[in-house]
mmCIF file of C-alpha atoms in Angstrom:
data_model
loop_
_atom_site.group_PDB
_atom_site.id
_atom_site.type_symbol
_atom_site.label_atom_id
_atom_site.label_comp_id
_atom_site.label_asym_id
_atom_site.label_seq_id
_atom_site.Cartn_x
_atom_site.Cartn_y
_atom_site.Cartn_z
ATOM 1 C CA MET A 4 -21.963 18.066 11.604
ATOM 2 C CA ASN A 5 -21.116 20.223 14.596
ATOM 3 C CA LYS A 6 -17.716 21.707 15.409
ATOM 4 C CA LYS A 7 -16.792 18.961 17.885
ATOM 5 C CA ASP A 8 -17.560 16.210 15.376
ATOM 6 C CA LYS A 9 -15.600 18.036 12.666
ATOM 7 C CA GLN A 10 -12.541 18.261 14.924
ATOM 8 C CA ALA A 11 -12.805 14.553 15.756
ATOM 9 C CA ALA A 12 -13.100 13.685 12.065
ATOM 10 C CA ASP A 13 -10.030 15.782 11.256
ATOM 11 C CA ARG A 14 -7.993 14.087 13.997
ATOM 12 C CA ILE A 15 -8.940 10.632 12.742
ATOM 13 C CA TYR A 16 -8.069 11.662 9.195
ATOM 14 C CA LEU A 17 -4.649 12.835 10.394
ATOM 15 C CA ILE A 18 -4.028 9.535 12.226
ATOM 16 C CA LEU A 19 -5.009 7.485 9.163
ATOM 17 C CA ALA A 20 -2.766 9.628 6.967
ATOM 18 C CA ALA A 21 0.155 9.113 9.380
ATOM 19 C CA LEU A 22 -0.382 5.321 9.414
ATOM 20 C CA PHE A 23 -0.590 5.337 5.628
ATOM 21 C CA ILE A 24 2.677 7.247 5.175
ATOM 22 C CA ALA A 25 4.503 5.194 7.826
ATOM 23 C CA SER A 26 3.404 1.930 6.181
ATOM 24 C CA LEU A 27 4.409 3.128 2.729
ATOM 25 C CA VAL A 28 7.864 4.428 3.712
ATOM 26 C CA THR A 29 8.592 1.338 5.819
ATOM 27 C CA SER A 30 7.692 -1.011 2.970
ATOM 28 C CA ASN A 31 10.217 0.769 0.756
ATOM 29 C CA LEU A 32 12.995 0.473 3.351
ATOM 30 C CA ILE A 33 12.630 -3.222 4.228
ATOM 31 C CA PHE A 34 11.842 -4.664 0.796
ATOM 32 C CA GLN A 35 15.201 -6.444 0.309
ATOM 33 C CA LYS A 36 14.421 -9.141 2.868
ATOM 34 C CA PHE A 37 12.326 -11.991 1.462
ATOM 35 C CA PHE A 38 10.426 -14.458 3.623
ATOM 36 C CA TYR A 39 8.579 -17.664 2.934
ATOM 37 C CA TRP A 40 5.176 -19.029 3.833
ATOM 38 C CA TYR A 41 4.523 -22.538 2.589
ATOM 39 C CA PRO A 42 0.878 -23.472 3.247
ATOM 40 C CA PHE A 43 1.443 -26.110 0.576
ATOM 41 C CA GLN A 44 4.448 -27.266 -1.397
ATOM 42 C CA LEU A 45 4.082 -25.746 -4.840
ATOM 43 C CA GLU A 46 6.550 -24.148 -7.236
ATOM 44 C CA VAL A 47 5.575 -21.741 -9.991
ATOM 45 C CA PHE A 48 8.272 -20.843 -12.506
ATOM 46 C CA ASP A 49 10.901 -22.241 -10.127
ATOM 47 C CA VAL A 50 9.730 -20.006 -7.276
ATOM 48 C CA LYS A 51 7.910 -21.511 -4.299
ATOM 49 C CA LEU A 52 4.577 -20.124 -3.155
ATOM 50 C CA PHE A 53 4.827 -17.977 -1.175
ATOM 51 C CA GLU A 54 8.280 -16.368 -1.297
ATOM 52 C CA VAL A 55 7.654 -12.649 -1.048
ATOM 53 C CA SER A 56 9.296 -9.490 0.195
ATOM 54 C CA VAL A 57 8.644 -8.347 3.769
ATOM 55 C CA GLY A 58 7.818 -5.034 2.135
ATOM 56 C CA LEU A 59 4.456 -6.579 1.244
ATOM 57 C CA LEU A 60 3.516 -6.881 4.915
ATOM 58 C CA PRO A 61 2.780 -3.179 5.571
ATOM 59 C CA TYR A 62 1.858 -2.360 1.964
ATOM 60 C CA PRO A 63 -1.724 -3.761 1.994
ATOM 61 C CA ILE A 64 -2.434 -1.483 4.951
ATOM 62 C CA THR A 65 -2.089 1.497 2.602
ATOM 63 C CA PHE A 66 -4.832 0.159 0.343
ATOM 64 C CA LEU A 67 -7.113 -0.554 3.299
ATOM 65 C CA ILE A 68 -6.617 3.004 4.539
ATOM 66 C CA THR A 69 -7.297 4.581 1.131
ATOM 67 C CA ASP A 70 -10.483 2.510 0.878
ATOM 68 C CA ILE A 71 -11.580 3.778 4.305
ATOM 69 C CA LEU A 72 -10.760 7.343 3.301
ATOM 70 C CA SER A 73 -12.544 6.939 -0.042
ATOM 71 C CA GLU A 74 -15.656 5.588 1.654
ATOM 72 C CA ILE A 75 -15.838 8.111 4.506
ATOM 73 C CA TYR A 76 -13.950 11.239 3.413
ATOM 74 C CA GLY A 77 -14.326 11.050 -0.350
ATOM 75 C CA LYS A 78 -12.141 10.794 -3.425
ATOM 76 C CA ARG A 79 -10.323 14.116 -3.005
ATOM 77 C CA LYS A 80 -9.215 13.404 0.575
ATOM 78 C CA ALA A 81 -7.980 9.953 -0.407
ATOM 79 C CA ASN A 82 -5.969 11.422 -3.276
ATOM 80 C CA GLU A 83 -4.409 13.999 -0.944
ATOM 81 C CA VAL A 84 -3.056 11.247 1.310
ATOM 82 C CA VAL A 85 -1.646 9.402 -1.714
ATOM 83 C CA ILE A 86 0.195 12.542 -2.846
ATOM 84 C CA ALA A 87 1.509 13.113 0.697
ATOM 85 C CA GLY A 88 2.810 9.527 0.702
ATOM 86 C CA ILE A 89 4.657 10.120 -2.558
ATOM 87 C CA PHE A 90 6.387 13.212 -1.162
ATOM 88 C CA ALA A 91 7.287 11.364 2.051
ATOM 89 C CA SER A 92 8.804 8.489 0.081
ATOM 90 C CA PHE A 93 10.916 10.740 -2.104
ATOM 91 C CA PHE A 94 12.073 12.619 0.981
ATOM 92 C CA SER A 95 13.142 9.333 2.567
ATOM 93 C CA LEU A 96 15.009 8.537 -0.655
ATOM 94 C CA LEU A 97 16.910 11.829 -0.328
ATOM 95 C CA ILE A 98 17.839 11.062 3.291
ATOM 96 C CA ILE A 99 19.104 7.599 2.316
ATOM 97 C CA TYR A 100 21.183 9.040 -0.524
ATOM 98 C CA VAL A 101 22.823 11.627 1.765
ATOM 99 C CA SER A 102 23.430 8.973 4.445
ATOM 100 C CA LYS A 103 25.254 6.792 1.911
ATOM 101 C CA GLU A 104 27.601 9.596 0.954
ATOM 102 C CA VAL A 105 28.802 10.583 4.429
ATOM 103 C CA PRO A 106 31.629 8.354 5.783
ATOM 104 C CA ALA A 107 31.122 6.103 8.797
ATOM 105 C CA THR A 108 33.378 6.519 11.828
ATOM 106 C CA SER A 109 35.796 3.759 12.799
ATOM 107 C CA TRP A 110 33.652 2.885 15.848
ATOM 108 C CA SER A 111 30.296 2.927 14.068
ATOM 109 C CA LYS A 112 28.429 -0.364 14.564
ATOM 110 C CA VAL A 113 27.188 -0.055 10.985
ATOM 111 C CA ASP A 114 30.065 0.550 8.570
ATOM 112 C CA ASP A 115 29.796 1.919 5.038
ATOM 113 C CA THR A 116 29.829 -1.525 3.424
ATOM 114 C CA THR A 117 26.992 -2.849 5.579
ATOM 115 C CA PHE A 118 24.936 0.302 5.120
ATOM 116 C CA VAL A 119 25.288 0.198 1.339
ATOM 117 C CA GLU A 120 24.485 -3.507 1.269
ATOM 118 C CA VAL A 121 21.246 -2.944 3.187
ATOM 119 C CA PHE A 122 20.170 0.408 1.767
ATOM 120 C CA GLY A 123 22.227 0.632 -1.417
ATOM 121 C CA ALA A 124 19.379 -0.421 -3.659
ATOM 122 C CA ALA A 125 16.846 1.651 -1.754
ATOM 123 C CA PRO A 126 16.923 4.748 -4.026
ATOM 124 C CA LEU A 127 16.228 2.639 -7.113
ATOM 125 C CA ALA A 128 13.714 0.569 -5.191
ATOM 126 C CA VAL A 129 11.871 3.636 -3.922
ATOM 127 C CA LEU A 130 11.815 5.061 -7.452
ATOM 128 C CA ALA A 131 10.456 1.785 -8.823
ATOM 129 C CA SER A 132 7.959 1.504 -5.999
ATOM 130 C CA MET A 133 6.786 5.083 -6.424
ATOM 131 C CA LEU A 134 6.175 4.718 -10.136
ATOM 132 C CA ALA A 135 4.181 1.559 -9.521
ATOM 133 C CA TYR A 136 2.496 2.999 -6.459
ATOM 134 C CA LEU A 137 1.447 6.137 -8.312
ATOM 135 C CA PHE A 138 -0.381 4.056 -10.899
ATOM 136 C CA ALA A 139 -1.792 1.517 -8.458
ATOM 137 C CA GLN A 140 -3.163 3.850 -5.787
ATOM 138 C CA PHE A 141 -4.866 6.249 -8.169
ATOM 139 C CA ILE A 142 -6.355 3.301 -10.052
ATOM 140 C CA ASP A 143 -7.507 1.827 -6.732
ATOM 141 C CA ILE A 144 -9.286 5.048 -5.772
ATOM 142 C CA ARG A 145 -10.883 5.486 -9.195
ATOM 143 C CA VAL A 146 -12.056 1.879 -9.447
ATOM 144 C CA TYR A 147 -13.383 2.086 -5.879
ATOM 145 C CA HIS A 148 -15.485 5.156 -6.651
ATOM 146 C CA PHE A 149 -16.633 3.684 -9.960
ATOM 147 C CA TRP A 150 -18.146 0.700 -8.135
ATOM 148 C CA LYS A 151 -19.414 2.920 -5.315
ATOM 149 C CA LYS A 152 -21.307 5.067 -7.795
ATOM 150 C CA LEU A 153 -22.529 2.060 -9.776
ATOM 151 C CA THR A 154 -23.903 0.307 -6.670
ATOM 152 C CA ASN A 155 -25.191 3.539 -5.112
ATOM 153 C CA GLY A 156 -23.038 3.010 -2.018
ATOM 154 C CA LYS A 157 -24.101 -0.608 -1.468
ATOM 155 C CA HIS A 158 -22.037 -3.825 -1.593
ATOM 156 C CA LEU A 159 -18.968 -2.490 0.201
ATOM 157 C CA TRP A 160 -17.148 -5.827 -0.208
ATOM 158 C CA LEU A 161 -17.456 -5.570 -3.989
ATOM 159 C CA ARG A 162 -15.731 -2.234 -4.446
ATOM 160 C CA ASN A 163 -13.166 -2.994 -1.746
ATOM 161 C CA ASN A 164 -11.978 -6.224 -3.354
ATOM 162 C CA PHE A 165 -12.379 -5.291 -7.023
ATOM 163 C CA SER A 166 -10.431 -2.064 -6.607
ATOM 164 C CA THR A 167 -7.685 -3.704 -4.542
ATOM 165 C CA PHE A 168 -7.292 -6.767 -6.778
ATOM 166 C CA SER A 169 -6.799 -4.710 -9.942
ATOM 167 C CA SER A 170 -4.495 -2.126 -8.366
ATOM 168 C CA GLN A 171 -2.373 -4.724 -6.556
ATOM 169 C CA PHE A 172 -1.765 -6.622 -9.790
ATOM 170 C CA ILE A 173 -0.629 -3.435 -11.529
ATOM 171 C CA ASP A 174 1.549 -2.490 -8.563
ATOM 172 C CA THR A 175 3.263 -5.892 -8.290
ATOM 173 C CA MET A 176 3.873 -6.221 -12.014
ATOM 174 C CA THR A 177 5.269 -2.686 -12.385
ATOM 175 C CA VAL A 178 7.586 -2.989 -9.367
ATOM 176 C CA LEU A 179 9.006 -6.316 -10.581
ATOM 177 C CA LEU A 180 9.481 -5.007 -14.116
ATOM 178 C CA LEU A 181 11.455 -2.038 -12.829
ATOM 179 C CA LEU A 182 13.471 -4.023 -10.255
ATOM 180 C CA CYS A 183 14.405 -6.617 -12.876
ATOM 181 C CA SER A 184 15.312 -3.831 -15.321
ATOM 182 C CA PHE A 185 17.566 -2.279 -12.654
ATOM 183 C CA GLU A 186 19.090 -5.778 -12.137
ATOM 184 C CA ILE A 187 18.104 -5.787 -8.467
ATOM 185 C CA ILE A 188 16.172 -9.029 -9.060
ATOM 186 C CA GLU A 189 17.002 -11.662 -11.688
ATOM 187 C CA TRP A 190 14.597 -11.938 -14.608
ATOM 188 C CA ASN A 191 14.183 -15.697 -14.154
ATOM 189 C CA LYS A 192 12.338 -14.979 -10.889
ATOM 190 C CA PHE A 193 9.913 -12.494 -12.453
ATOM 191 C CA TRP A 194 6.908 -14.739 -13.171
ATOM 192 C CA GLY A 195 7.196 -16.717 -9.970
ATOM 193 C CA LEU A 196 7.457 -13.594 -7.820
ATOM 194 C CA LEU A 197 4.641 -11.930 -9.770
ATOM 195 C CA LEU A 198 2.246 -14.803 -9.138
ATOM 196 C CA SER A 199 3.324 -15.190 -5.518
ATOM 197 C CA GLY A 200 3.028 -11.464 -4.865
ATOM 198 C CA VAL A 201 -0.385 -11.082 -6.514
ATOM 199 C CA LEU A 202 -1.881 -14.142 -4.814
ATOM 200 C CA PHE A 203 -0.483 -13.077 -1.448
ATOM 201 C CA LYS A 204 -1.962 -9.589 -1.842
ATOM 202 C CA ILE A 205 -5.319 -10.981 -2.934
ATOM 203 C CA ILE A 206 -5.446 -13.164 0.174
ATOM 204 C CA ILE A 207 -4.577 -10.196 2.403
ATOM 205 C CA ALA A 208 -7.123 -7.989 0.620
ATOM 206 C CA ALA A 209 -9.844 -10.574 1.174
ATOM 207 C CA LEU A 210 -8.885 -10.893 4.835
ATOM 208 C CA ASP A 211 -8.993 -7.134 5.416
ATOM 209 C CA THR A 212 -12.611 -6.842 4.175
ATOM 210 C CA PRO A 213 -14.109 -7.420 7.672
ATOM 211 C CA PHE A 214 -11.839 -4.679 9.045
ATOM 212 C CA LEU A 215 -13.135 -2.281 6.391
ATOM 213 C CA TYR A 216 -16.729 -3.125 7.321
ATOM 214 C CA LEU A 217 -15.915 -2.589 10.996
ATOM 215 C CA ALA A 218 -14.224 0.761 10.325
ATOM 216 C CA VAL A 219 -17.054 2.015 8.096
ATOM 217 C CA TYR A 220 -19.656 0.911 10.655
ATOM 218 C CA ALA A 221 -17.779 2.742 13.425
ATOM 219 C CA PHE A 222 -17.515 5.922 11.345
ATOM 220 C CA ARG A 223 -21.171 5.887 10.357
ATOM 221 C CA LYS A 224 -22.280 5.336 13.939
ATOM 222 C CA ARG A 225 -19.921 7.968 15.400
ATOM 223 C CA PHE A 226 -20.711 10.680 12.838
ATOM 224 C CA ARG A 227 -24.291 9.634 12.060
ATOM 225 C CA LEU A 228 -23.621 9.059 8.365
ATOM 226 C CA LYS A 229 -26.085 7.486 5.971
ATOM 227 C CA ILE A 230 -25.099 4.936 3.338
ATOM 228 C CA ASN A 231 -23.069 6.649 0.590
ATOM 229 C CA GLU A 232 -22.736 9.813 2.712
ATOM 230 C CA GLU A 233 -19.266 11.316 3.114
ATOM 231 C CA ILE A 234 -17.670 13.693 5.608
ATOM 232 C CA LEU A 235 -17.273 16.927 3.673
ATOM 233 C CA ASP A 236 -14.937 19.855 4.373
#
């Protein structure tokens, strides 16, 4: 790879890392709003499918990006972005904590009560999310490379979906366990939200498979990569 191609690859890596971190931090900030999508009327453990947090909307993007990074840049580069995302999330937690402690002015459009109501649970939520995320993302990357090695770089759809399905289940279950333990969510909603969350993520993961194929094809064409070849430092 020549110098020009290396610079282009580094710029794309930086953009993907920025999108990853932005998606992760945003999902931690907006998680308290829940929305519904009722493709059919079905209740599971007294929770309708699908009633899920809006935080799930940007979250699958992080797994798509780590799969792209794993496929093109390798395991180490994917892990570096995950670690950067963890630091960014904890830094956002610190900013939220400081913002809660400083008093609002009398003319502030957002008073202390409103701010605490919206972001009050955020530190605990970010902590819960980070613990789950730490397990899920590293498992995703390891499972991805396990299948990549086993298939000798073939069957991209297999490693993409198998790695995402397993990691998303672990992530959803861990987050709900911690949020219920912190009494942010009632325990009687645990199983319903777990099933809704996992099924929703599986659907999104299946839908993002064509985008992964498109991204990998574009990378291989742009940088003249062979199957199973990675962009090395």
